[in-house]
Coordinates of C-alpha atoms in Angstrom, one line a residue:
Chain A
X1 CA -60.8 -66.4 -27.5
X2 CA -59.0 -69.7 -26.8
X3 CA -56.3 -70.6 -24.1
X4 CA -53.5 -72.6 -25.1
X5 CA -50.4 -73.7 -23.2
X6 CA -47.1 -73.2 -24.6
X7 CA -44.0 -74.2 -22.6
X8 CA -46.3 -75.1 -19.9
X9 CA -47.5 -71.7 -19.4
X10 CA -51.0 -70.7 -20.2
X11 CA -51.4 -68.1 -23.1
X12 CA -54.3 -66.2 -24.6
X13 CA -54.6 -67.0 -28.3
X14 CA -55.9 -64.3 -30.7
X15 CA -56.8 -65.2 -34.2
X16 CA -55.7 -62.2 -36.0
X17 CA -56.2 -63.6 -39.9
X18 CA -58.3 -61.1 -41.8
X19 CA -58.7 -58.9 -38.6
X20 CA -58.2 -55.3 -39.3
X21 CA -55.1 -53.8 -37.5
X22 CA -57.3 -51.2 -35.4
X23 CA -59.5 -53.9 -34.1
X24 CA -56.5 -56.1 -33.3
X25 CA -54.5 -53.6 -31.5
X26 CA -57.8 -52.6 -29.5
X27 CA -58.0 -56.3 -28.5
X28 CA -54.4 -56.5 -27.5
X29 CA -54.4 -53.2 -25.4
X30 CA -57.8 -54.5 -23.7
X31 CA -56.0 -57.7 -22.6
X32 CA -52.7 -56.2 -21.6
X33 CA -54.9 -53.6 -19.3
X34 CA -56.7 -56.5 -18.0
X35 CA -53.5 -58.0 -16.7
X36 CA -52.7 -60.8 -19.4
X37 CA -48.9 -61.5 -19.5
X38 CA -48.9 -64.0 -22.5
X39 CA -50.6 -63.5 -25.7
X40 CA -50.1 -65.2 -29.0
X41 CA -51.3 -63.7 -32.1
X42 CA -52.2 -66.4 -34.9
X43 CA -52.3 -65.5 -38.4
X44 CA -50.9 -62.1 -38.3
X45 CA -50.4 -60.7 -41.8
X46 CA -49.3 -57.1 -42.2
X47 CA -51.3 -55.6 -39.5
X48 CA -49.7 -52.3 -38.4
X49 CA -48.6 -50.7 -35.1
X50 CA -48.8 -54.2 -33.2
X51 CA -47.8 -53.4 -29.4
X52 CA -47.6 -49.7 -30.2
X53 CA -47.1 -47.4 -27.2
X54 CA -47.5 -50.3 -24.8
X55 CA -46.1 -50.4 -21.4
X56 CA -45.7 -53.1 -19.0
X57 CA -44.3 -56.8 -18.8
X58 CA -46.5 -58.6 -21.1
X59 CA -45.1 -61.0 -23.9
X60 CA -46.7 -61.2 -27.3
X61 CA -45.8 -63.8 -29.7
X62 CA -46.7 -63.5 -33.2
X63 CA -47.1 -65.9 -35.9
X64 CA -46.8 -64.5 -39.6
X65 CA -45.6 -61.5 -41.1
X66 CA -45.8 -58.3 -38.6
X67 CA -46.8 -55.3 -40.4
X68 CA -45.1 -51.7 -40.3
X69 CA -44.1 -50.0 -37.1
X70 CA -44.4 -53.3 -34.8
X71 CA -43.8 -52.0 -31.2
X72 CA -43.4 -48.5 -32.2
X73 CA -42.9 -46.2 -29.2
X74 CA -43.6 -49.2 -26.7
X75 CA -41.9 -49.3 -23.4
X76 CA -41.3 -52.6 -21.8
X77 CA -43.0 -55.5 -23.6
X78 CA -41.4 -58.2 -25.0
X79 CA -42.5 -59.3 -28.6
X80 CA -41.3 -62.6 -30.5
X81 CA -42.1 -62.9 -34.0
X82 CA -41.9 -66.3 -35.6
X83 CA -41.8 -64.8 -39.1
X84 CA -40.7 -61.6 -40.9
X85 CA -41.4 -58.1 -39.8
X86 CA -42.1 -55.1 -42.5
X87 CA -40.6 -51.6 -42.3
X88 CA -40.1 -49.5 -39.2
X89 CA -40.1 -52.1 -36.2
X90 CA -39.2 -50.6 -32.9
X91 CA -39.7 -47.1 -34.3
X92 CA -38.9 -44.9 -31.4
X93 CA -39.2 -47.6 -28.7
X94 CA -38.1 -46.5 -25.2
X95 CA -37.8 -50.0 -23.8
X96 CA -38.5 -53.7 -24.0
X97 CA -37.4 -56.3 -26.5
X98 CA -38.4 -57.2 -30.2
X99 CA -37.2 -60.7 -31.2
X100 CA -37.4 -61.7 -34.9
X101 CA -37.1 -65.1 -36.1
X102 CA -37.2 -64.0 -39.7
X103 CA -35.9 -60.6 -41.4
X104 CA -36.6 -57.3 -40.8
X105 CA -37.8 -54.3 -43.3
X106 CA -36.3 -50.8 -43.6
X107 CA -35.7 -48.4 -40.8
X108 CA -35.8 -51.0 -38.4
X109 CA -35.0 -49.4 -34.9
X110 CA -35.8 -45.8 -36.2
X111 CA -34.8 -43.4 -33.4
X112 CA -35.2 -46.1 -30.7
X113 CA -34.0 -44.7 -27.5
X114 CA -33.9 -48.0 -25.4
X115 CA -34.7 -51.4 -25.6
X116 CA -33.2 -54.1 -27.8
X117 CA -34.2 -55.6 -31.2
X118 CA -32.9 -59.2 -32.1
X119 CA -33.0 -60.2 -35.9
X120 CA -32.1 -63.7 -36.7
X121 CA -32.2 -63.1 -40.5
X122 CA -31.3 -59.8 -42.6
X123 CA -32.2 -56.3 -42.2
X124 CA -33.2 -53.9 -44.7
X125 CA -32.1 -50.1 -45.6
X126 CA -31.6 -47.4 -43.0
X127 CA -31.8 -49.8 -40.1
X128 CA -30.9 -47.9 -36.9
X129 CA -31.3 -44.6 -38.5
X130 CA -30.9 -41.9 -35.5
X131 CA -30.6 -44.5 -32.6
X132 CA -30.2 -42.7 -29.3
X133 CA -29.2 -43.4 -25.6
X134 CA -29.3 -41.8 -22.5
X135 CA -27.7 -41.8 -19.0
X136 CA -29.2 -45.2 -17.7
X137 CA -30.4 -46.9 -20.9
X138 CA -29.0 -47.6 -24.5
X139 CA -30.8 -49.0 -27.5
X140 CA -29.3 -52.1 -28.9
X141 CA -29.8 -53.8 -32.5
X142 CA -28.6 -57.0 -33.1
X143 CA -28.6 -58.6 -36.6
X144 CA -27.8 -62.1 -37.2
X145 CA -27.6 -61.7 -41.1
X146 CA -26.7 -58.7 -43.1
X147 CA -28.0 -55.1 -43.5
X148 CA -28.7 -52.6 -46.4
X149 CA -27.3 -49.2 -47.1
X150 CA -27.2 -46.4 -44.5
X151 CA -26.9 -48.6 -41.5
X152 CA -26.7 -46.4 -38.3
X153 CA -27.3 -43.2 -40.4
X154 CA -27.3 -40.2 -38.0
X155 CA -26.8 -42.4 -35.1
X156 CA -26.7 -40.7 -31.8
X157 CA -26.3 -43.5 -29.3
X158 CA -26.8 -47.0 -28.5
X159 CA -25.1 -50.2 -30.4
X160 CA -25.5 -52.3 -33.6
X161 CA -24.0 -55.4 -34.2
X162 CA -23.9 -57.3 -37.5
X163 CA -23.0 -60.9 -37.2
X164 CA -23.5 -62.3 -40.6
X165 CA -24.0 -65.7 -39.3
X166 CA -23.1 -68.4 -42.2
X167 CA -22.3 -65.5 -44.6
X168 CA -18.7 -66.2 -45.8
X169 CA -16.5 -63.2 -45.8
X170 CA -13.9 -62.8 -48.6
X171 CA -10.8 -61.0 -47.2
X172 CA -9.5 -59.4 -50.4
X173 CA -8.3 -55.9 -49.9
X174 CA -10.6 -53.1 -50.9
X175 CA -13.4 -55.5 -51.6
X176 CA -16.9 -54.7 -50.3
X177 CA -17.9 -56.4 -46.8
X178 CA -21.1 -58.2 -47.9
X179 CA -22.9 -57.9 -44.5
X180 CA -23.6 -54.1 -45.1
X181 CA -24.2 -51.8 -48.0
X182 CA -22.8 -48.6 -48.7
X183 CA -22.8 -45.2 -46.6
X184 CA -22.4 -47.0 -43.4
X185 CA -22.6 -44.7 -40.5
X186 CA -23.6 -41.6 -42.5
X187 CA -23.5 -38.6 -40.2
X188 CA -22.9 -40.8 -37.0
X189 CA -22.2 -38.7 -34.0
X190 CA -22.7 -41.1 -31.2
X191 CA -23.2 -44.6 -30.2
X192 CA -21.0 -47.8 -31.4
X193 CA -21.4 -50.1 -34.4
X194 CA -19.9 -53.5 -34.8
X195 CA -19.7 -55.3 -38.3
X196 CA -18.1 -58.6 -38.4
X197 CA -15.1 -58.6 -40.8
X198 CA -13.2 -55.8 -42.3
X199 CA -14.6 -52.8 -44.2
X200 CA -13.0 -50.9 -46.9
X201 CA -13.0 -47.0 -46.3
X202 CA -15.4 -46.3 -49.4
X203 CA -18.1 -48.3 -47.6
X204 CA -18.0 -45.8 -44.7
X205 CA -19.5 -42.4 -44.7
X206 CA -19.0 -39.5 -42.3
X207 CA -16.7 -38.9 -39.5
X208 CA -16.3 -42.3 -38.0
X209 CA -13.1 -44.0 -36.8
X210 CA -12.9 -47.8 -37.4
X211 CA -10.8 -50.4 -35.2
X212 CA -10.6 -53.8 -35.2
X213 CA -11.4 -56.4 -32.3
X214 CA -12.6 -59.7 -31.5
X215 CA -15.3 -61.2 -29.2
X216 CA -12.4 -62.4 -27.4
X217 CA -11.0 -59.2 -26.8
X218 CA -14.1 -57.1 -26.3
X219 CA -16.1 -58.0 -23.4
X220 CA -19.0 -55.5 -24.4
X221 CA -19.1 -57.2 -27.9
X222 CA -19.0 -60.8 -26.4
X223 CA -22.0 -59.7 -24.2
X224 CA -24.0 -58.7 -27.0
X225 CA -23.4 -61.7 -28.9
X226 CA -24.3 -64.1 -26.1
X227 CA -27.6 -62.1 -25.6
X228 CA -28.3 -62.6 -29.1
X229 CA -27.5 -66.6 -29.0
X230 CA -29.6 -66.9 -26.0
X231 CA -32.6 -64.8 -27.0
X232 CA -32.8 -66.6 -30.4
X233 CA -31.6 -70.0 -29.1
X234 CA -28.6 -70.1 -31.1
X235 CA -25.0 -71.4 -31.0
X236 CA -22.8 -68.3 -31.8
X237 CA -19.7 -69.6 -30.2
X238 CA -17.6 -70.3 -33.4
X239 CA -17.6 -66.3 -33.6
X240 CA -15.3 -65.7 -30.6
X241 CA -12.3 -65.5 -32.7
X242 CA -13.9 -63.6 -35.8
X243 CA -12.5 -60.0 -36.5
X244 CA -15.1 -57.5 -36.2
X245 CA -14.8 -53.9 -37.2
X246 CA -15.7 -51.4 -34.7
X247 CA -16.9 -47.9 -35.5
X248 CA -17.2 -45.0 -33.1
X249 CA -17.7 -41.1 -34.0
X250 CA -14.5 -39.1 -34.4
X251 CA -14.4 -36.9 -31.0
X252 CA -17.5 -35.3 -29.3
X253 CA -18.6 -33.1 -32.1
X254 CA -17.4 -35.0 -35.4
X255 CA -19.6 -32.3 -37.7
X256 CA -18.4 -29.1 -35.9
X257 CA -16.8 -27.8 -39.2
X258 CA -19.1 -29.4 -41.8
X259 CA -20.1 -26.1 -42.9
X260 CA -16.9 -24.1 -42.6
X261 CA -15.6 -22.8 -46.1
X262 CA -12.5 -25.0 -45.6
X263 CA -14.4 -28.1 -45.0
Chain B
X1 CA -68.7 -29.6 -68.6
X2 CA -67.2 -25.8 -68.0
X3 CA -67.5 -26.1 -64.2
X4 CA -65.8 -29.6 -64.2
X5 CA -62.8 -27.9 -66.2
X6 CA -62.8 -25.0 -63.5
X7 CA -62.8 -27.6 -60.7
X8 CA -59.7 -29.3 -62.3
X9 CA -57.9 -25.8 -62.9
X10 CA -58.1 -25.1 -59.2
X11 CA -55.9 -27.9 -58.4
X12 CA -52.8 -27.7 -60.1
X13 CA -49.3 -28.9 -58.8
X14 CA -48.3 -26.9 -55.9
X15 CA -51.8 -25.9 -54.9
X16 CA -52.7 -28.9 -53.2
X17 CA -51.0 -31.0 -50.9
X18 CA -51.8 -34.2 -49.0
X19 CA -49.2 -36.1 -46.9
X20 CA -48.1 -39.8 -47.1
X21 CA -47.5 -42.8 -49.6
X22 CA -48.9 -45.1 -52.2
X23 CA -49.1 -48.8 -52.9
X24 CA -48.0 -51.0 -55.9
X25 CA -48.4 -54.7 -56.8
X26 CA -47.5 -56.7 -59.7
X27 CA -48.0 -60.6 -61.0
X28 CA -46.6 -62.4 -63.8
X29 CA -46.6 -65.7 -64.7
X30 CA -43.4 -67.2 -66.3
X31 CA -45.0 -69.7 -68.6
X32 CA -47.3 -67.2 -69.9
X33 CA -50.5 -68.8 -68.0
X34 CA -53.2 -66.1 -67.7
X35 CA -55.0 -65.5 -64.4
X36 CA -57.7 -63.3 -63.3
X37 CA -57.4 -59.8 -61.9
X38 CA -58.7 -61.0 -58.6
X39 CA -55.3 -61.9 -57.5
X40 CA -53.6 -58.3 -57.8
X41 CA -56.9 -56.7 -56.5
X42 CA -56.8 -58.8 -53.3
X43 CA -52.8 -57.8 -53.1
X44 CA -54.1 -54.1 -53.4
X45 CA -56.9 -54.4 -50.9
X46 CA -54.5 -55.5 -48.2
X47 CA -52.6 -52.6 -48.4
X48 CA -55.6 -50.5 -48.2
X49 CA -54.1 -48.0 -45.7
X50 CA -51.6 -46.9 -48.1
X51 CA -54.1 -45.3 -50.2
X52 CA -56.5 -42.6 -49.5
X53 CA -59.2 -43.1 -52.3
X54 CA -57.8 -40.6 -54.6
X55 CA -57.0 -43.0 -57.4
X56 CA -56.3 -46.5 -58.3
X57 CA -56.0 -48.7 -61.4
X58 CA -54.4 -51.8 -62.8
X59 CA -52.7 -52.9 -66.0
X60 CA -53.0 -56.2 -67.5
X61 CA -51.0 -57.8 -70.4
X62 CA -52.8 -60.9 -72.3
X63 CA -56.2 -59.8 -71.9
X64 CA -57.6 -59.5 -75.3
X65 CA -56.1 -62.8 -77.1
X66 CA -59.0 -62.4 -79.7
X67 CA -57.9 -58.9 -80.6
X68 CA -54.2 -59.7 -79.9
X69 CA -52.8 -57.8 -83.0
X70 CA -55.2 -54.6 -82.6
X71 CA -54.4 -51.6 -80.7
X72 CA -56.7 -51.3 -77.8
X73 CA -57.4 -47.8 -76.9
X74 CA -58.8 -47.4 -73.4
X75 CA -60.2 -43.9 -72.9
X76 CA -61.8 -41.6 -70.0
X77 CA -64.0 -39.1 -71.7
X78 CA -66.1 -36.5 -70.3
X79 CA -69.1 -37.2 -72.5
X80 CA -70.4 -38.3 -76.0
X81 CA -69.4 -35.1 -77.6
X82 CA -66.0 -35.4 -76.6
X83 CA -66.1 -39.0 -77.7
X84 CA -66.8 -37.8 -81.0
X85 CA -63.9 -35.3 -81.3
X86 CA -61.6 -38.2 -79.9
X87 CA -63.0 -40.5 -82.7
X88 CA -62.0 -38.1 -85.2
X89 CA -58.5 -37.7 -84.1
X90 CA -58.3 -41.5 -84.1
X91 CA -59.8 -42.0 -87.5
X92 CA -56.8 -39.9 -88.9
X93 CA -54.4 -42.4 -88.6
X94 CA -56.5 -45.5 -87.4
X95 CA -59.0 -47.9 -88.9
X96 CA -61.5 -48.7 -85.9
X97 CA -62.4 -52.3 -86.2
X98 CA -64.5 -52.4 -82.9
X99 CA -65.6 -50.2 -80.2
X100 CA -67.8 -50.2 -77.2
X101 CA -68.3 -48.8 -73.6
X102 CA -66.0 -50.5 -71.2
X103 CA -68.4 -52.5 -69.0
X104 CA -68.6 -51.0 -65.4
X105 CA -70.7 -51.4 -62.7
X106 CA -72.0 -47.7 -62.1
X107 CA -73.1 -47.9 -58.6
X108 CA -72.5 -45.9 -55.3
X109 CA -70.0 -43.3 -55.8
X110 CA -69.5 -44.4 -59.5
X111 CA -73.1 -43.2 -60.6
X112 CA -71.4 -40.1 -62.2
X113 CA -68.2 -41.8 -63.2
X114 CA -66.7 -40.6 -66.8
X115 CA -67.6 -42.4 -70.0
X116 CA -65.1 -45.1 -70.3
X117 CA -64.6 -46.4 -74.0
X118 CA -62.6 -48.8 -75.8
X119 CA -61.6 -49.2 -79.2
X120 CA -59.7 -51.6 -81.1
X121 CA -57.9 -50.3 -84.0
X122 CA -55.6 -51.2 -86.8
X123 CA -53.2 -48.6 -88.3
X124 CA -54.0 -47.2 -91.7
X125 CA -50.5 -46.9 -93.3
X126 CA -47.1 -47.5 -91.9
X127 CA -44.5 -46.7 -94.4
X128 CA -41.1 -47.0 -92.5
X129 CA -39.8 -48.7 -89.1
X130 CA -40.6 -47.1 -86.1
X131 CA -43.6 -45.1 -87.7
X132 CA -46.0 -47.2 -85.4
X133 CA -44.4 -45.9 -82.2
X134 CA -44.6 -42.1 -83.6
X135 CA -48.2 -42.8 -84.5
X136 CA -49.4 -44.1 -81.0
X137 CA -47.3 -41.3 -79.5
X138 CA -48.8 -38.6 -81.6
X139 CA -52.4 -39.6 -81.4
X140 CA -52.2 -40.1 -77.6
X141 CA -50.8 -36.6 -77.1
X142 CA -53.4 -35.2 -79.3
X143 CA -56.2 -36.7 -77.4
X144 CA -54.6 -35.9 -74.1
X145 CA -54.5 -32.2 -75.1
X146 CA -58.4 -32.4 -74.6
X147 CA -57.6 -33.3 -70.7
X148 CA -59.4 -33.3 -68.5
X149 CA -62.2 -33.9 -70.9
X150 CA -60.4 -36.8 -72.5
X151 CA -57.3 -38.8 -71.8
X152 CA -55.9 -42.0 -73.1
X153 CA -55.6 -45.0 -70.3
X154 CA -53.6 -47.1 -72.6
X155 CA -53.2 -47.8 -76.4
X156 CA -51.1 -51.0 -76.7
X157 CA -51.7 -54.5 -78.2
X158 CA -53.3 -57.0 -75.9
X159 CA -52.8 -54.5 -73.1
X160 CA -55.4 -52.6 -71.1
X161 CA -55.4 -50.1 -68.4
X162 CA -58.3 -49.7 -66.1
X163 CA -58.1 -46.7 -63.6
X164 CA -60.1 -44.0 -61.8
X165 CA -60.5 -42.1 -58.6
X166 CA -61.3 -44.5 -55.6
X167 CA -59.6 -47.2 -53.4
X168 CA -58.0 -50.1 -55.2
X169 CA -60.8 -52.4 -54.2
X170 CA -63.5 -49.9 -55.4
X171 CA -61.7 -49.6 -58.9
X172 CA -61.4 -53.4 -59.0
X173 CA -65.1 -54.0 -58.4
X174 CA -66.0 -50.8 -60.7
X175 CA -64.2 -52.1 -63.8
X176 CA -65.0 -56.0 -62.8
X177 CA -61.1 -56.8 -62.8
X178 CA -61.9 -60.4 -62.0
X179 CA -63.4 -60.8 -65.4
X180 CA -60.5 -60.5 -67.1
X181 CA -57.4 -62.8 -67.7
X182 CA -53.8 -61.7 -68.3
X183 CA -50.4 -63.3 -67.8
X184 CA -49.1 -60.2 -66.1
X185 CA -50.8 -57.7 -63.7
X186 CA -49.7 -54.5 -62.1
X187 CA -52.0 -52.5 -59.7
X188 CA -51.9 -49.1 -57.9
X189 CA -53.3 -47.5 -55.1
X190 CA -52.8 -43.5 -54.8
X191 CA -52.1 -41.4 -52.2
X192 CA -51.6 -38.1 -53.9
X193 CA -49.1 -35.9 -52.4
X194 CA -48.6 -32.8 -54.6
X195 CA -50.9 -33.4 -57.4
X196 CA -54.6 -33.6 -57.7
X197 CA -56.9 -36.9 -57.6
X198 CA -58.4 -37.0 -60.8
X199 CA -59.5 -40.0 -63.2
X200 CA -56.6 -39.2 -65.8
X201 CA -54.0 -38.8 -62.9
X202 CA -54.6 -42.3 -61.6
X203 CA -52.0 -44.9 -62.2
X204 CA -51.1 -47.0 -64.2
X205 CA -49.6 -44.5 -66.7
X206 CA -49.4 -46.1 -70.2
X207 CA -48.1 -45.4 -73.6
X208 CA -47.5 -47.9 -76.5
X209 CA -46.1 -51.1 -74.9
X210 CA -45.5 -49.9 -71.4
X211 CA -47.6 -49.2 -68.3
X212 CA -46.1 -48.3 -65.2
X213 CA -47.2 -48.1 -61.6
X214 CA -45.2 -45.6 -59.2
X215 CA -44.8 -45.1 -55.4
X216 CA -43.0 -42.0 -54.6
X217 CA -42.5 -38.6 -56.1
X218 CA -40.1 -37.3 -58.8
X219 CA -38.3 -34.2 -57.9
X220 CA -36.5 -34.1 -61.4
X221 CA -40.1 -33.8 -63.0
X222 CA -39.2 -30.3 -64.5
X223 CA -35.7 -31.5 -66.0
X224 CA -37.3 -34.8 -67.3
X225 CA -40.3 -32.8 -68.8
X226 CA -38.1 -30.4 -70.6
X227 CA -36.0 -33.1 -72.0
X228 CA -39.1 -35.1 -73.1
X229 CA -40.7 -32.0 -74.8
X230 CA -37.9 -32.1 -77.1
X231 CA -39.2 -35.4 -78.4
X232 CA -42.7 -34.7 -78.8
X233 CA -43.9 -35.8 -75.4
X234 CA -46.3 -33.3 -73.7
X235 CA -47.1 -33.5 -70.3
X236 CA -50.9 -33.0 -69.7
X237 CA -51.9 -35.5 -67.0
X238 CA -50.8 -33.1 -64.1
X239 CA -48.8 -35.9 -62.1
X240 CA -45.1 -36.7 -61.8
X241 CA -45.4 -40.5 -62.8
X242 CA -46.3 -39.2 -66.4
X243 CA -42.9 -38.6 -67.0
X244 CA -41.5 -41.8 -66.0
X245 CA -43.9 -43.6 -68.7
X246 CA -42.7 -41.4 -71.4
X247 CA -39.0 -41.8 -70.5
X248 CA -39.4 -45.3 -70.5
X249 CA -41.3 -45.4 -73.8
X250 CA -38.6 -42.9 -75.3
X251 CA -35.6 -45.1 -74.2
X252 CA -37.5 -48.2 -75.6
X253 CA -38.0 -46.4 -78.8
X254 CA -34.1 -46.2 -79.0
X255 CA -34.0 -50.1 -78.9
X256 CA -32.6 -50.0 -75.5
X257 CA -32.7 -53.0 -73.3
X258 CA -34.5 -53.2 -70.0
X259 CA -31.4 -53.3 -67.9
X260 CA -30.1 -50.2 -69.7
X261 CA -33.5 -48.6 -69.3
X262 CA -33.0 -49.1 -65.8
X263 CA -29.4 -47.8 -65.7
X264 CA -30.7 -44.6 -67.3
X265 CA -33.7 -44.0 -64.6
X266 CA -31.5 -44.9 -61.5
X267 CA -28.0 -44.7 -62.6
X268 CA -24.8 -45.7 -60.4
X269 CA -23.5 -42.5 -58.5
X270 CA -20.6 -41.0 -59.7
X271 CA -18.5 -42.3 -56.7
X272 CA -19.5 -46.0 -57.3
X273 CA -18.5 -45.4 -61.2
X274 CA -15.2 -44.6 -60.2
X275 CA -14.9 -48.0 -58.8
X276 CA -16.1 -50.0 -61.7
X277 CA -14.0 -51.7 -64.1
X278 CA -14.0 -51.3 -67.9
X279 CA -15.8 -51.5 -69.9
X280 CA -18.9 -51.3 -67.6
X281 CA -17.5 -47.9 -66.2
X282 CA -17.5 -46.6 -69.8
X283 CA -21.0 -47.9 -70.5
X284 CA -22.5 -46.3 -67.4
X285 CA -20.7 -43.0 -67.8
X286 CA -21.7 -42.7 -71.4
X287 CA -25.5 -43.4 -70.5
X288 CA -25.3 -40.7 -67.8
X289 CA -23.7 -38.2 -70.3
X290 CA -26.4 -38.8 -73.0
X291 CA -29.5 -39.7 -71.0
X292 CA -28.7 -37.6 -67.7
X293 CA -31.9 -35.5 -68.2
X294 CA -34.0 -38.7 -67.8
X295 CA -32.4 -39.7 -64.5
X296 CA -35.2 -40.1 -62.1
X297 CA -34.5 -38.3 -58.9
X298 CA -36.4 -38.3 -55.6
X299 CA -38.0 -41.6 -54.0
X300 CA -39.8 -44.1 -56.2
X301 CA -40.4 -47.8 -56.4
X302 CA -42.0 -48.7 -59.6
X303 CA -43.3 -51.8 -61.6
X304 CA -43.3 -51.5 -65.5
X305 CA -45.6 -54.0 -67.5
X306 CA -44.5 -54.6 -71.1
X307 CA -45.0 -57.1 -73.8
X308 CA -44.0 -60.4 -72.1
X309 CA -42.5 -59.0 -69.0
X310 CA -42.3 -57.0 -65.8
X311 CA -39.7 -54.8 -64.6
X312 CA -39.4 -53.6 -60.9
X313 CA -37.1 -51.0 -59.8
X314 CA -36.2 -48.9 -56.5
X315 CA -34.6 -45.4 -56.4
X316 CA -30.8 -45.5 -55.8
X317 CA -31.2 -44.5 -52.1
X318 CA -34.2 -46.9 -51.6
X319 CA -36.4 -44.2 -50.5
X320 CA -39.4 -46.5 -50.9
X321 CA -40.3 -50.3 -50.3
X322 CA -40.6 -52.9 -52.7
X323 CA -40.6 -56.8 -51.9
X324 CA -40.5 -59.8 -54.4
X325 CA -41.9 -63.4 -53.7
X326 CA -42.0 -66.3 -56.2
X327 CA -43.7 -69.5 -56.2
X328 CA -43.1 -72.0 -58.9
X329 CA -43.4 -70.2 -62.1
X330 CA -45.2 -67.1 -60.3
X331 CA -43.6 -63.8 -59.4
X332 CA -45.1 -61.4 -56.9
X333 CA -44.4 -58.0 -56.5
X334 CA -45.7 -55.5 -53.7
X335 CA -44.8 -52.6 -51.5
X336 CA -45.5 -54.8 -48.4
X337 CA -44.5 -58.5 -47.9
X338 CA -47.7 -59.2 -46.5
X339 CA -49.7 -58.5 -49.8
X340 CA -47.7 -61.4 -51.4
X341 CA -48.3 -63.8 -48.4
X342 CA -51.9 -62.9 -48.8
X343 CA -52.3 -64.4 -52.4
X344 CA -49.4 -66.9 -52.0
X345 CA -49.1 -68.1 -48.3
X346 CA -46.4 -70.6 -49.7
X347 CA -44.1 -68.5 -51.5
X348 CA -40.7 -69.9 -51.6
X349 CA -38.5 -67.0 -51.4
X350 CA -39.5 -63.5 -50.3
X351 CA -37.0 -60.8 -50.6
X352 CA -36.6 -56.7 -50.5
X353 CA -35.2 -55.2 -53.9
X354 CA -32.0 -53.3 -53.2
X355 CA -32.0 -49.8 -54.4
X356 CA -31.1 -49.0 -58.1
X357 CA -31.1 -52.7 -59.1
X358 CA -33.6 -53.5 -61.5
X359 CA -35.7 -57.0 -61.4
X360 CA -36.8 -58.0 -64.9
X361 CA -38.9 -61.0 -65.5
X362 CA -39.9 -62.2 -68.8
X363 CA -42.7 -65.0 -69.8
X364 CA -40.9 -66.8 -72.1
X365 CA -43.9 -68.3 -74.1
X366 CA -45.8 -65.0 -74.3
X367 CA -43.0 -63.1 -75.6
X368 CA -42.2 -66.0 -78.0
X369 CA -45.7 -65.7 -79.5
X370 CA -45.9 -62.1 -79.8
X371 CA -42.5 -62.1 -81.9
X372 CA -44.1 -64.8 -84.1

């Protein structure tokens, strides 16, 4: 175990290269329980469940590719990844923050019920599937690049924002919005999705209504973009006049008549 | 051997169920440069948790340069008596030029491993075009009818499949995978969900020029099976991926290009078809009308090895993960990005494969020398 100083603060370093995920997570849990508030995991490559189920205010920094289910079911930590994350980051997390400098895999934010995930690059398929919110807390997923099919599938609450930084948008009528795939918001029945640009009807599934807004008009959207820019130290001011599509479910029970004969 | 057959009979499809997924990996050098199997084995080892020790295997192209024109039959056999039966089947249509036991390390759990035999053969007589494909098909089916006593791992030219029950790193060690050098490699670690873990049921599945590894499960198995049975394919290996291998073999026998094969296995949805422009729409619709029975439904990510190339494909809804990475003239494929980073820390580009879009990579020089 070494101590290093990053940004003037002492940090414990865990050399993770070749360490099995069980051993690595045992060590992380031990150090967090002992009151360490900053850990640096060097040489991570595919280890699963990092930070899973942990509570508290510690900060984990990860160098490398974090494995499946990073921060699953965690409540309160802040995880910063200098690299990509594989599938299922933030699975069922309740609180805290995951910030990813690279890209994220499929089912990122799966059933998350609180906390925030910030991804500078792209996100995979079925991202934000079954996200939730509760009275005092809502899950937030902010994506700097683009996302695959089924974004916000079965979404029950919380917020997803797709910015598409540096991705040009063609404004041709009925053309696909390149920041998302097909079947956007299939089965969505709660929460809010903001996607930069216009979206043709065929890319959206389910009983959702779409409206247009801009960060200038919408203080809520603006605050999420500012949060994203601050968390990743980026300048997103150029987005302020961009058009965003804003999706919400139609009414409180959009699928009440799904199994009616007339439907 | 009677008891052993009973053991196998107890675990037919539906009678055994173990939850969870698999791992796949692939590698090809685009200039046809050959590398040893250590690389793909290391990729598989990193994804250890995706397997449960009930099956693993590897396939490589370019491993028999000194026998390049021979058909290399790799066989799993219960005993020497079965070997004689198999040899008689082979001898009907092939001249056996060389045969030997595949070199393995029979230690630990592999002390009682089946007999693993390799034949290099030349076809006796070929009176018309396409006769060879039919010969390989008929011979393989005839041998596989003896399953579980005998099954064919592979029978292609310059191709070898090495598979069995175990974790990927155990199977790599058992077959001494690092002793073979090929220009393309695929690997698999099994986590069987509905079907038994037995030697013949491990991946890759191979017939003729193709070998395939698969993560997922094919809910269209019954439909695919009944279509393929019309064309002389018999499902005797008790696992879904068998239909994938045979469907690809069948489509290639129709002289179908790899992009079209992918469009049959994972066609665009009808709603997408409606938005397509002609003539793509008409082609896609015709493929669905004619080959609809070979559409693969259910979650899958596959990597197919063929003469001179690899094809990777996800199901249309992308229900399994598959990542690609490049470094110079090398292409890597794996269920997890970390497996690529493990053997290629300086990968220039790493990206997830979208659903239903095939990635096809050919090694120019190696394919040229096969045509010649």
